[in-house]
Coordinates of C-alpha atoms and ligand atoms in Angstrom, one line a residue:
M1 CA 0.0 0.0 0.0
G2 CA 1.3 3.4 -0.9
M3 CA 1.1 6.6 1.1
L4 CA -2.1 8.6 1.7
C5 CA -2.0 12.2 2.8
D6 CA -4.8 14.6 2.5
Q7 CA -3.9 17.1 5.2
C8 CA -3.3 20.3 3.2
Q9 CA -5.0 22.4 0.6
E10 CA -2.7 21.2 -2.2
S11 CA -3.6 17.6 -1.6
V12 CA -4.5 15.9 -4.9
Q13 CA -8.3 16.5 -5.2
G14 CA -10.3 13.3 -5.4
T15 CA -7.7 10.9 -3.9
G16 CA -5.3 12.8 -1.6
C17 CA -1.5 12.5 -2.3
I18 CA -0.9 8.8 -2.9
A19 CA 2.4 8.4 -4.8
R20 CA 4.3 11.5 -3.7
G21 CA 3.2 14.7 -2.0
V22 CA 2.6 17.8 -4.1
C23 CA 4.7 19.3 -1.3
G24 CA 7.6 17.0 -2.2
K25 CA 7.1 14.6 0.7
N26 CA 7.9 11.1 -0.3
E27 CA 6.1 7.9 0.6
E28 CA 8.5 6.8 3.4
T29 CA 8.4 10.2 5.1
A30 CA 4.6 10.3 4.9
K31 CA 4.4 6.9 6.4
L32 CA 6.8 7.7 9.2
Q33 CA 4.7 10.8 10.0
D34 CA 1.6 8.6 10.3
T35 CA 3.4 6.1 12.5
L36 CA 4.6 9.0 14.7
V37 CA 1.0 10.1 15.2
Y38 CA 0.0 6.5 16.0
A39 CA 2.7 6.3 18.6
L40 CA 1.4 9.5 20.2
E41 CA -2.1 7.9 20.3
G42 CA -0.5 5.2 22.4
I43 CA 1.0 7.7 24.7
A44 CA -2.4 9.4 25.0
L45 CA -4.3 6.2 25.8
C46 CA -1.8 5.4 28.6
A47 CA -1.8 9.0 29.9
E48 CA -5.6 8.9 29.9
A49 CA -5.7 5.6 31.8
S50 CA -3.2 6.9 34.4
G51 CA -5.8 9.4 35.7
T52 CA -3.1 11.8 36.6
P53 CA -2.3 15.2 35.0
V54 CA -0.4 15.1 31.8
R55 CA 3.3 15.5 32.7
A56 CA 5.0 18.6 31.3
D57 CA 7.6 16.6 29.5
L58 CA 4.9 14.5 27.7
G59 CA 3.0 17.6 26.7
R60 CA 6.1 19.3 25.5
F61 CA 7.1 16.2 23.5
I62 CA 3.6 15.9 21.9
S63 CA 3.8 19.6 20.8
E64 CA 7.1 18.9 19.0
A65 CA 6.1 15.6 17.6
L66 CA 2.8 16.9 16.1
F67 CA 4.6 20.0 14.8
V68 CA 7.1 17.7 12.9
T69 CA 4.2 16.2 11.0
V70 CA 2.8 19.6 9.8
T71 CA 3.0 20.2 6.1
N72 CA 6.4 21.4 4.9
T73 CA 8.0 21.3 8.3
N74 CA 10.3 18.2 8.3
F75 CA 11.4 16.1 5.4
D76 CA 14.3 14.4 7.4
D77 CA 13.4 10.8 8.0
R78 CA 16.2 10.5 10.6
A79 CA 14.5 13.2 12.7
I80 CA 11.1 11.5 12.4
V81 CA 12.5 8.1 13.3
D82 CA 14.2 9.6 16.3
K83 CA 10.8 11.1 17.4
I84 CA 9.1 7.7 17.0
F85 CA 11.7 6.0 19.2
K86 CA 11.3 8.6 21.9
A87 CA 7.5 8.3 21.6
L88 CA 7.7 4.6 22.1
A89 CA 10.0 4.9 25.1
L90 CA 7.6 7.4 26.7
R91 CA 4.6 5.3 26.0
D92 CA 6.3 2.2 27.4
E93 CA 7.3 4.0 30.5
L94 CA 3.6 5.1 31.0
R95 CA 2.3 1.7 30.2
D96 CA 4.6 -0.2 32.4
R97 CA 3.8 2.1 35.3
L98 CA 0.1 1.4 34.7
S99 CA 0.5 -2.3 34.9
E100 CA 2.9 -2.2 37.9
D101 CA 1.0 0.3 39.9
P102 CA -2.6 0.4 38.9
I103 CA -4.4 3.4 40.4
P104 CA -7.9 2.6 41.8
V105 CA -10.7 3.3 39.3
S106 CA -13.0 6.3 39.9
T107 CA -10.8 8.3 42.2
G108 CA -10.9 11.0 39.5
W109 CA -8.4 13.7 40.2
A110 CA -6.3 13.2 43.3
E111 CA -5.5 16.4 45.0
E112 CA -2.1 15.0 46.1
S113 CA -1.3 14.5 42.4
R114 CA -1.9 18.1 41.7
E115 CA 0.3 19.2 44.5
D116 CA 3.0 16.8 43.3
F117 CA 2.6 18.2 39.8
D118 CA 3.0 21.8 40.9
G119 CA 5.9 21.0 43.2
G120 CA 9.5 20.0 42.9
D121 CA 8.7 16.7 41.4
E122 CA 7.5 18.4 38.2
A123 CA 10.7 20.4 38.0
S124 CA 12.7 17.2 38.0
R125 CA 10.5 15.9 35.2
I126 CA 11.1 19.0 33.2
A127 CA 14.8 18.6 33.9
A128 CA 14.6 15.0 32.6
Y129 CA 13.0 16.2 29.4
S130 CA 14.7 14.7 26.4
G131 CA 13.1 16.5 23.5
D132 CA 14.8 18.5 20.8
E133 CA 14.3 21.8 22.4
E134 CA 15.4 22.8 25.9
A135 CA 12.7 22.5 28.4
P136 CA 10.8 25.6 29.1
S137 CA 10.8 27.2 32.6
S138 CA 7.4 26.8 34.2
K139 CA 7.1 30.3 35.3
H140 CA 4.2 31.1 33.0
R141 CA 1.6 28.5 33.7
A142 CA -2.1 28.7 33.2
P143 CA -4.0 26.8 35.9
L144 CA -6.1 23.8 35.1
T145 CA -9.8 24.3 35.2
L146 CA -12.3 22.1 37.1
R147 CA -13.4 20.8 33.7
D148 CA -9.9 19.6 32.9
K149 CA -9.8 17.8 36.2
E150 CA -13.1 16.1 35.7
R151 CA -12.0 14.9 32.3
R152 CA -9.4 12.7 33.9
R153 CA -10.7 9.3 34.6
V154 CA -8.6 6.4 35.9
G155 CA -8.8 3.1 34.1
A156 CA -6.9 -0.1 33.5
A157 CA -3.9 -0.4 31.1
P158 CA -5.4 -0.1 27.6
Q159 CA -5.1 -3.0 25.2
H160 CA -5.2 -1.1 22.0
D161 CA -2.5 -2.0 19.3
C162 CA -1.1 1.6 19.5
V163 CA -0.2 0.8 23.1
T164 CA 1.3 -2.7 22.5
W165 CA 3.0 -2.7 19.1
T166 CA 6.7 -2.1 18.9
G167 CA 9.3 -1.6 16.2
E168 CA 13.1 -1.4 16.1
S169 CA 14.0 0.2 12.8
K170 CA 12.9 2.7 10.2
E171 CA 11.7 -0.2 8.1
D172 CA 9.5 -1.4 10.9
F173 CA 8.1 2.1 11.3
V174 CA 7.4 2.5 7.6
E175 CA 5.7 -0.9 7.6
K176 CA 3.6 0.0 10.6
A177 CA 2.0 2.8 8.7
R178 CA 0.0 0.2 6.8
T179 CA -2.4 0.0 9.7
A180 CA -1.7 3.3 11.3
G181 CA -2.5 5.9 8.7
V182 CA -5.5 8.0 7.9
E183 CA -7.5 5.1 6.6
A184 CA -7.2 3.3 9.9
L185 CA -9.1 6.1 11.7
S186 CA -12.4 4.5 10.8
D187 CA -14.1 2.4 8.1
N188 CA -16.8 5.1 8.0
E189 CA -15.8 8.0 5.8
D190 CA -17.7 10.6 7.8
I191 CA -16.2 9.5 11.1
R192 CA -12.7 9.5 9.4
S193 CA -13.4 13.0 8.1
L194 CA -14.3 14.3 11.5
K195 CA -11.3 12.6 13.1
S196 CA -9.1 14.1 10.4
L197 CA -10.5 17.6 11.0
M198 CA -9.8 17.2 14.7
L199 CA -6.3 15.8 14.1
Y200 CA -5.2 18.5 11.6
G201 CA -6.5 21.2 13.9
L202 CA -4.6 19.6 16.7
K203 CA -1.4 19.6 14.7
G204 CA -1.8 23.3 14.0
L205 CA -2.5 24.3 17.6
A206 CA 0.5 22.1 18.7
A207 CA 2.7 24.2 16.5
Y208 CA 1.5 27.4 18.2
T209 CA 1.9 25.8 21.6
D210 CA 5.4 24.8 20.8
H211 CA 6.4 28.4 19.9
A212 CA 5.0 29.5 23.3
E213 CA 6.8 26.7 25.1
V214 CA 10.1 27.8 23.5
L215 CA 9.6 31.1 25.3
G216 CA 8.7 29.4 28.6
Y217 CA 5.0 29.8 28.4
V218 CA 2.9 26.7 29.2
D219 CA -0.8 26.0 29.4
E220 CA -1.4 22.6 31.0
S221 CA -5.0 22.4 29.8
I222 CA -3.7 22.2 26.2
Y223 CA -1.7 19.1 27.2
E224 CA -4.9 17.6 28.7
F225 CA -6.6 18.2 25.4
Y226 CA -3.8 16.6 23.4
V227 CA -4.5 13.4 25.4
T228 CA -8.3 13.6 25.0
A229 CA -8.1 14.2 21.2
L230 CA -5.3 11.7 20.4
A231 CA -7.0 9.0 22.5
A232 CA -10.3 9.8 20.7
L233 CA -8.6 8.9 17.4
T234 CA -8.4 5.3 18.6
K235 CA -12.0 5.1 19.8
D236 CA -15.2 4.1 18.2
L237 CA -17.0 7.4 18.7
D238 CA -20.2 8.6 17.1
A239 CA -20.4 11.8 14.9
D240 CA -22.0 13.9 17.6
T241 CA -19.2 13.2 20.0
L242 CA -16.6 13.8 17.4
T243 CA -18.3 17.1 16.3
G244 CA -18.0 18.2 20.0
L245 CA -14.3 17.4 20.0
V246 CA -13.8 19.3 16.8
L247 CA -15.4 22.4 18.5
E248 CA -13.2 21.7 21.5
T249 CA -10.2 21.7 19.2
G250 CA -11.2 25.2 18.1
K251 CA -11.5 26.4 21.7
T252 CA -8.0 24.9 22.5
A253 CA -6.6 26.5 19.3
T254 CA -7.8 29.9 20.7
K255 CA -6.1 29.1 24.0
A256 CA -2.9 28.2 22.1
M257 CA -2.9 31.4 20.1
A258 CA -3.7 33.5 23.2
L259 CA -0.8 31.8 25.0
L260 CA 1.6 32.5 22.1
D261 CA 0.4 36.1 21.8
R262 CA 1.2 36.5 25.5
A263 CA 4.6 34.8 25.1
N264 CA 5.6 37.0 22.1
T265 CA 4.3 40.3 23.4
E266 CA 5.6 39.9 27.0
T267 CA 8.9 38.8 25.7
Y268 CA 9.4 41.2 22.8
G269 CA 6.9 43.9 23.3
N270 CA 3.7 44.8 21.5
P271 CA 3.9 45.1 17.7
E272 CA 3.9 48.7 16.5
I273 CA 3.2 50.3 13.1
T274 CA 6.4 49.7 11.1
V275 CA 7.7 50.4 7.6
V276 CA 9.8 47.5 6.4
K277 CA 12.2 48.0 3.4
T278 CA 12.2 45.4 0.7
G279 CA 15.5 46.5 -1.0
V280 CA 19.0 45.2 -0.1
G281 CA 22.2 46.7 1.2
D282 CA 25.8 46.1 0.1
K283 CA 26.8 43.7 2.9
P284 CA 26.5 39.9 3.0
G285 CA 23.2 38.8 4.6
I286 CA 21.5 36.0 6.4
L287 CA 17.9 35.3 5.6
I288 CA 15.7 33.9 8.3
S289 CA 12.2 32.4 7.7
G290 CA 9.6 30.6 9.6
H291 CA 7.8 31.7 12.8
D292 CA 10.2 31.2 15.7
L293 CA 11.0 34.6 17.4
R294 CA 13.5 33.2 19.9
D295 CA 15.6 32.0 17.0
M296 CA 15.2 35.5 15.5
E297 CA 16.4 37.1 18.7
E298 CA 19.5 34.9 19.1
L299 CA 20.5 35.3 15.5
L300 CA 20.3 39.1 15.8
K301 CA 22.4 39.0 18.9
Q302 CA 25.0 36.7 17.3
T303 CA 25.3 38.8 14.1
E304 CA 25.6 42.2 15.8
G305 CA 28.9 43.8 14.9
T306 CA 29.9 41.1 12.5
G307 CA 29.3 43.1 9.3
I308 CA 26.4 40.8 8.3
D309 CA 22.9 42.1 7.7
V310 CA 19.8 40.1 8.6
Y311 CA 16.7 39.9 6.4
T312 CA 13.4 38.2 6.9
H313 CA 11.5 36.0 4.5
C314 CA 7.8 35.1 4.4
E315 CA 6.3 34.6 7.9
M316 CA 9.3 36.1 9.6
L317 CA 8.4 39.6 8.2
P318 CA 6.4 40.5 11.3
A319 CA 9.5 40.2 13.5
H320 CA 10.2 43.7 12.3
Y321 CA 7.1 45.0 14.1
Y322 CA 8.4 44.0 17.6
P323 CA 10.1 46.7 19.7
A324 CA 12.8 44.3 20.9
F325 CA 14.2 43.8 17.4
K326 CA 14.0 47.4 16.2
K327 CA 17.2 48.3 18.1
Y328 CA 19.4 46.2 15.7
D329 CA 20.8 48.4 12.9
H330 CA 21.8 45.3 10.9
F331 CA 18.2 44.0 10.9
V332 CA 17.6 45.7 7.6
G333 CA 14.5 44.5 5.8
N334 CA 12.4 41.7 4.2
Y335 CA 13.6 39.8 1.1
G336 CA 11.2 38.2 -1.3
S337 CA 7.7 37.1 -0.6
S338 CA 5.7 34.0 0.2
W339 CA 7.1 30.5 1.0
W340 CA 6.4 28.9 -2.3
S341 CA 8.6 31.3 -4.2
Q342 CA 11.6 30.6 -1.9
D343 CA 13.4 28.4 -4.4
K344 CA 14.0 31.4 -6.7
E345 CA 14.5 33.9 -3.9
F346 CA 16.9 31.8 -1.9
E347 CA 18.9 31.3 -5.0
S348 CA 19.3 35.1 -5.6
F349 CA 19.8 35.9 -1.9
N350 CA 23.4 34.7 -2.2
G351 CA 23.8 34.2 1.6
P352 CA 22.8 31.6 4.2
I353 CA 19.2 30.9 4.9
L354 CA 17.8 29.7 8.3
M355 CA 14.5 27.9 8.3
T356 CA 13.1 28.0 11.8
T357 CA 9.8 26.2 10.9
N358 CA 7.7 25.5 7.8
C359 CA 7.2 26.1 4.9
I360 CA 10.2 24.4 3.3
V361 CA 9.9 23.6 -0.4
P362 CA 12.1 21.0 -2.2
V363 CA 15.6 22.4 -1.9
R364 CA 17.6 23.3 -5.0
E365 CA 21.3 22.3 -5.3
S366 CA 22.1 26.0 -6.0
Y367 CA 21.5 26.9 -2.3
R368 CA 21.5 23.6 -0.5
T369 CA 24.9 24.1 1.2
R370 CA 23.8 27.6 2.3
M371 CA 20.5 26.5 3.8
F372 CA 20.1 25.4 7.5
T373 CA 17.1 24.2 9.5
T374 CA 16.6 24.3 13.2
G375 CA 14.0 23.3 15.8
N376 CA 11.3 21.1 14.4
A377 CA 12.2 21.9 10.8
G378 CA 14.4 19.5 8.9
Y379 CA 15.4 18.5 5.4
E380 CA 17.7 15.6 4.5
G381 CA 21.0 16.8 3.2
V382 CA 20.7 20.3 4.7
G383 CA 22.6 21.5 7.8
H384 CA 20.7 21.5 11.1
I385 CA 21.5 23.8 14.0
P386 CA 21.1 21.8 17.2
A387 CA 18.7 22.7 20.1
R388 CA 19.6 24.8 23.1
T389 CA 21.3 23.1 26.0
D390 CA 22.1 24.2 29.6
G391 CA 20.2 27.5 29.2
S392 CA 22.6 28.6 26.4
P393 CA 21.4 30.1 23.2
K394 CA 21.6 28.1 19.9
D395 CA 25.0 28.4 18.2
F396 CA 24.6 30.1 14.9
S397 CA 28.3 30.7 14.4
E398 CA 28.5 28.3 11.4
I399 CA 26.0 30.3 9.6
V400 CA 27.6 33.6 10.5
E401 CA 31.0 32.4 9.3
L402 CA 29.5 31.2 6.1
A403 CA 27.8 34.5 5.5
K404 CA 31.1 36.4 5.7
G405 CA 32.3 34.8 2.5
C406 CA 29.1 35.3 0.6
K407 CA 28.1 38.0 -1.9
P408 CA 25.4 40.5 -0.8
P409 CA 21.9 39.7 -1.8
K410 CA 20.8 40.4 -5.4
E411 CA 18.1 43.1 -5.4
I412 CA 14.8 41.8 -6.6
E413 CA 12.6 44.7 -5.6
N414 CA 13.0 48.0 -3.7
G415 CA 9.9 49.2 -1.9
E416 CA 8.2 49.1 1.5
I417 CA 5.7 47.0 3.4
V418 CA 3.7 48.6 6.3
G419 CA 2.6 46.3 9.1
G420 CA 2.3 46.0 12.9
F421 CA -1.4 46.3 13.4
A422 CA -1.8 43.7 16.1
H423 CA -4.5 44.1 18.7
N424 CA -2.6 46.5 21.0
Q425 CA -1.8 48.9 18.2
V426 CA -5.3 48.8 16.7
V427 CA -6.9 49.2 20.1
A428 CA -4.7 52.3 20.5
L429 CA -6.2 53.6 17.3
A430 CA -9.7 52.5 18.3
D431 CA -11.2 56.1 18.5
K432 CA -10.0 56.8 15.0
V433 CA -11.3 53.5 13.7
V434 CA -14.7 53.9 15.4
D435 CA -15.1 57.4 14.1
A436 CA -14.3 56.3 10.6
V437 CA -17.0 53.6 10.9
K438 CA -19.5 56.0 12.4
S439 CA -18.9 58.6 9.8
G440 CA -19.2 56.0 7.0
A441 CA -15.6 56.5 5.8
I442 CA -15.1 52.8 6.5
K443 CA -18.0 50.7 5.4
R444 CA -16.6 47.3 5.9
F445 CA -13.6 45.3 7.2
V446 CA -12.7 42.1 5.2
V447 CA -10.6 39.6 7.1
M448 CA -8.3 38.0 4.6
A449 CA -6.0 36.1 6.9
G450 CA -4.5 32.6 6.4
C451 CA -2.0 31.1 4.0
D452 CA -0.6 31.6 0.6
G453 CA 0.0 28.7 -1.8
R454 CA 1.2 27.9 -5.3
Q455 CA -2.0 27.5 -7.1
N456 CA -3.0 30.1 -9.7
S457 CA -6.5 30.1 -8.3
R458 CA -5.1 32.2 -5.4
Q459 CA -5.0 35.1 -7.7
Y460 CA -8.6 35.4 -6.5
Y461 CA -7.3 37.0 -3.3
T462 CA -5.2 39.6 -5.1
D463 CA -8.1 40.4 -7.2
V464 CA -10.5 40.7 -4.3
A465 CA -8.2 43.0 -2.4
G466 CA -7.6 45.1 -5.5
A467 CA -11.3 45.4 -6.4
L468 CA -12.8 46.0 -2.9
P469 CA -14.4 49.4 -2.7
D470 CA -12.2 52.3 -1.4
D471 CA -14.2 52.4 1.8
T472 CA -13.2 48.9 2.9
V473 CA -10.2 47.8 5.0
V474 CA -8.5 44.4 4.7
L475 CA -7.4 42.8 8.0
T476 CA -4.7 40.2 7.4
A477 CA -2.3 37.9 9.1
G478 CA -0.2 34.9 7.9
C479 CA 1.5 34.4 4.6
A480 CA -1.8 35.0 2.8
K481 CA -0.9 38.7 2.9
Y482 CA 1.7 38.3 0.2
R483 CA -1.1 38.1 -2.4
Y484 CA -1.9 41.8 -1.8
N485 CA 0.5 43.5 0.7
K486 CA 2.5 45.2 -2.1
L487 CA -0.5 46.6 -3.8
Q488 CA -0.8 50.3 -3.3
L489 CA -4.3 50.4 -1.8
G490 CA -3.9 53.8 0.0
D491 CA -5.5 54.7 3.3
I492 CA -8.7 56.0 4.8
G493 CA -8.0 59.1 6.9
G494 CA -4.6 57.8 7.8
I495 CA -5.7 54.2 8.4
P496 CA -4.0 52.0 5.8
R497 CA -6.4 49.9 3.8
V498 CA -4.4 46.7 4.5
L499 CA -3.8 46.2 8.2
D500 CA -1.3 43.4 8.8
A501 CA -1.5 41.9 12.3
G502 CA 1.5 39.6 11.8
Q503 CA 2.0 35.8 11.4
C504 CA -0.8 33.3 11.0
N505 CA -1.0 32.8 14.8
D506 CA -1.7 36.6 15.0
S507 CA -5.1 35.8 13.5
Y508 CA -5.8 35.8 17.3
S509 CA -5.2 39.5 17.2
L510 CA -7.9 39.9 14.5
A511 CA -10.3 38.1 16.8
V512 CA -9.4 40.4 19.7
I513 CA -9.9 43.4 17.5
A514 CA -13.4 42.1 16.5
L515 CA -14.3 41.4 20.1
K516 CA -13.2 45.0 21.0
L517 CA -15.2 46.5 18.2
K518 CA -18.3 44.5 19.3
E519 CA -17.8 45.9 22.8
V520 CA -17.3 49.5 21.6
F521 CA -20.4 49.3 19.4
G522 CA -22.4 47.7 22.1
L523 CA -23.4 44.7 20.0
D524 CA -24.6 41.3 21.3
D525 CA -23.3 39.2 18.4
I526 CA -19.8 39.3 16.8
N527 CA -21.6 38.6 13.5
D528 CA -23.4 42.0 13.6
L529 CA -20.1 43.8 13.1
P530 CA -19.4 45.2 9.6
I531 CA -16.8 42.4 9.1
S532 CA -16.7 39.7 6.4
Y533 CA -14.3 36.8 6.5
D534 CA -12.6 35.7 3.2
I535 CA -10.0 33.2 4.5
A536 CA -7.3 31.4 2.5
W537 CA -6.0 28.1 4.0
Y538 CA -3.1 25.8 3.1
E539 CA -1.8 23.8 6.0
Q540 CA -2.9 22.6 9.5
K541 CA -2.2 25.8 11.4
A542 CA -4.9 27.4 9.2
V543 CA -7.2 24.6 10.1
A544 CA -6.6 25.5 13.8
V545 CA -7.2 29.2 13.0
L546 CA -10.5 28.3 11.2
L547 CA -11.7 26.1 14.1
A548 CA -10.7 28.9 16.5
L549 CA -12.8 31.4 14.6
L550 CA -15.8 29.0 14.7
S551 CA -15.4 28.5 18.4
L552 CA -15.6 32.3 18.8
G553 CA -18.9 32.2 17.1
V554 CA -17.9 33.7 13.8
K555 CA -20.3 32.7 11.0
G556 CA -20.4 33.1 7.2
I557 CA -16.7 32.5 6.6
R558 CA -15.7 32.2 2.9
L559 CA -13.0 29.5 2.6
G560 CA -10.7 28.9 -0.3
P561 CA -9.2 28.4 -2.7
T562 CA -10.9 25.0 -2.3
L563 CA -12.6 23.3 0.6
P564 CA -10.5 20.7 2.4
E565 CA -10.2 17.4 0.6
F566 CA -10.6 15.5 3.9
L567 CA -14.2 16.9 4.4
T568 CA -16.9 14.5 3.2
P569 CA -20.0 16.0 1.8
N570 CA -21.8 15.1 5.1
V571 CA -19.2 16.8 7.3
A572 CA -19.0 19.8 5.0
K573 CA -22.8 20.1 5.2
V574 CA -22.6 20.2 9.0
L575 CA -20.1 23.1 8.7
V576 CA -22.3 24.8 6.2
D577 CA -25.5 24.3 8.2
T578 CA -24.0 25.2 11.6
F579 CA -21.6 28.0 10.7
D580 CA -22.7 29.1 7.2
I581 CA -19.2 28.3 5.9
K582 CA -19.1 28.8 2.1
P583 CA -16.5 28.1 -0.6
I584 CA -15.2 31.2 -2.4
G585 CA -17.0 32.1 -5.6
T586 CA -16.2 34.8 -8.2
V587 CA -14.4 38.0 -7.3
E588 CA -17.3 40.2 -8.3
G589 CA -20.0 38.0 -6.8
D590 CA -18.2 37.6 -3.4
I591 CA -17.4 41.3 -3.2
E592 CA -21.0 42.2 -3.8
A593 CA -22.2 39.7 -1.3
M594 CA -19.7 40.8 1.4
M595 CA -20.6 44.5 0.9
A596 CA -24.2 43.4 1.4
G597 CA -23.2 41.8 4.6
A598 CA -23.5 38.2 3.4
Ligands
FSO601 FE1 2.2 30.3 5.9 FE2 3.5 27.9 5.8 FE3 2.1 30.7 8.9 FE4 1.5 28.1 7.5 S1 4.4 29.9 5.8 S2 1.5 28.4 5.3 S3 -0.5 28.4 8.1 O1 3.3 27.4 7.4 O2 2.2 28.9 9.1 O3 1.2 31.2 7.3
SF4_602 FE1 0.0 16.1 -0.2 FE2 -0.3 18.3 1.4 FE3 0.1 15.8 2.4 FE4 2.1 17.1 1.1 S1 1.1 17.7 3.1 S2 1.6 15.0 0.9 S3 0.9 18.2 -0.5 S4 -1.7 16.5 1.3

């Protein structure tokens, strides 16, 4: 049996990717990723049966392992195999403890466990953490709710295959995917579809949780949900129960984005309106892409005074908006555009490239020796900067030394991008925005957040942004912005017509802005605001963002460029009937409908 992957928007319509991914993922990598998720399901069943809170090291490991399986993150089989071995070791430890020391059924949450979890014992667990990233400090912890506590139920050691199987080699793990992939989720295609929706949303929110953890921010209730959701993948559940879990995934995604927002803003300050240059200087440069701001910080520190300039690519552009990074004179601008054009742009950049997360596209020989991954990102044949150890920063000296011998970047454009309109900045402008709405100068906001992608059909988003009436404002976040952030759309009384909140996770900011406007206008329902949603999706973080918006009560979202391949007609109908989700249509038709409030 070949691979089957249908988790992203570029999945082959009608079948999913079955021979090789459109993203470049090969059959073995796809299967290893399936097996890794299956191993996590084993961990979840054992953790659920233990009846105790999810250990911090387990939660942290699950964040990383799920992130590794997100589209375009890791194409390095050795890294995935390593994760599977670690997952099996963690699972076996939990399972063996269950059988050796069964905890009485129906005690629910034991208060002494909670004390133990909050105390020194947990610190030693964190110290014993063996994941790729250094363990976070636990200074920023969100408390568990009563509901989380109630969700814990103690049971006997589970007998499911995901708890008992084992393997000793990459070949074993590839082979295991025969019975561990998407098709194994259920024989019923609607149940499989709901489980897929939950799993893909979970992968996305795990990526955001991982970024927060890297900065030392932890929300244990997210770990509890990992266990609930991953364990649910192994169970024979009905559609109603799974629909409830899908909605819970959205709520947890909101928590993950809120946590990351806190982590980023408390660490690096609130994003501010910023003009970012797109031209180049005459010094060698390092290009940094992905979403990890701690990598950004450490690279800036280690390049200071070296004669090397630092540029951002794609989703790292919003790093320019943070006060903490503005003080670096050698942090000069943004180079290029969206992830899918990286092969050409990395070639002309001339200097080293650091990929801190997705999206990686198949690497060309012309820049392979100049490219590096770090964290959860990986690509076979490309250098990898190891994780932090002993509280020390990552060591980027190899990249810095390489940059010194490189030519400066070749100029491919020379303009400006304006951004930094995250919630704090927009709320600071609230009076101006509210006055503009009341006076009729702004008739409508259109949220066009999400992802960009290769397909020509995404020209729709450029055309919509360009054709929207002059009294509309586009609210954006994520790499979707590259479809229109270089159009000269002007401003309304000093408010730019494209307000970029930041990375895809900063879609949370757009939700905060909407909730703030609802409050200011004294409305009962977020859907009564003059806001339309025209969202572009690509990978699983966008699934998490979509589910988060639904959990906040947003209705009438247009989703494109196509609806997810993994939604069956019945599941799509539930989304349509409950949330009025609709596929994008024509540019003219959609603009007319949005301006009419539909
Ligand atoms: Fe884009 Fe890629 Fe941020 Fe995604 S670069 S597509 S949703 O990884 O994460 O927006
Ligand atoms: Fe296909 Fe997307 Fe899966 Fe890649 S991640 S194999 S493009 S569905």
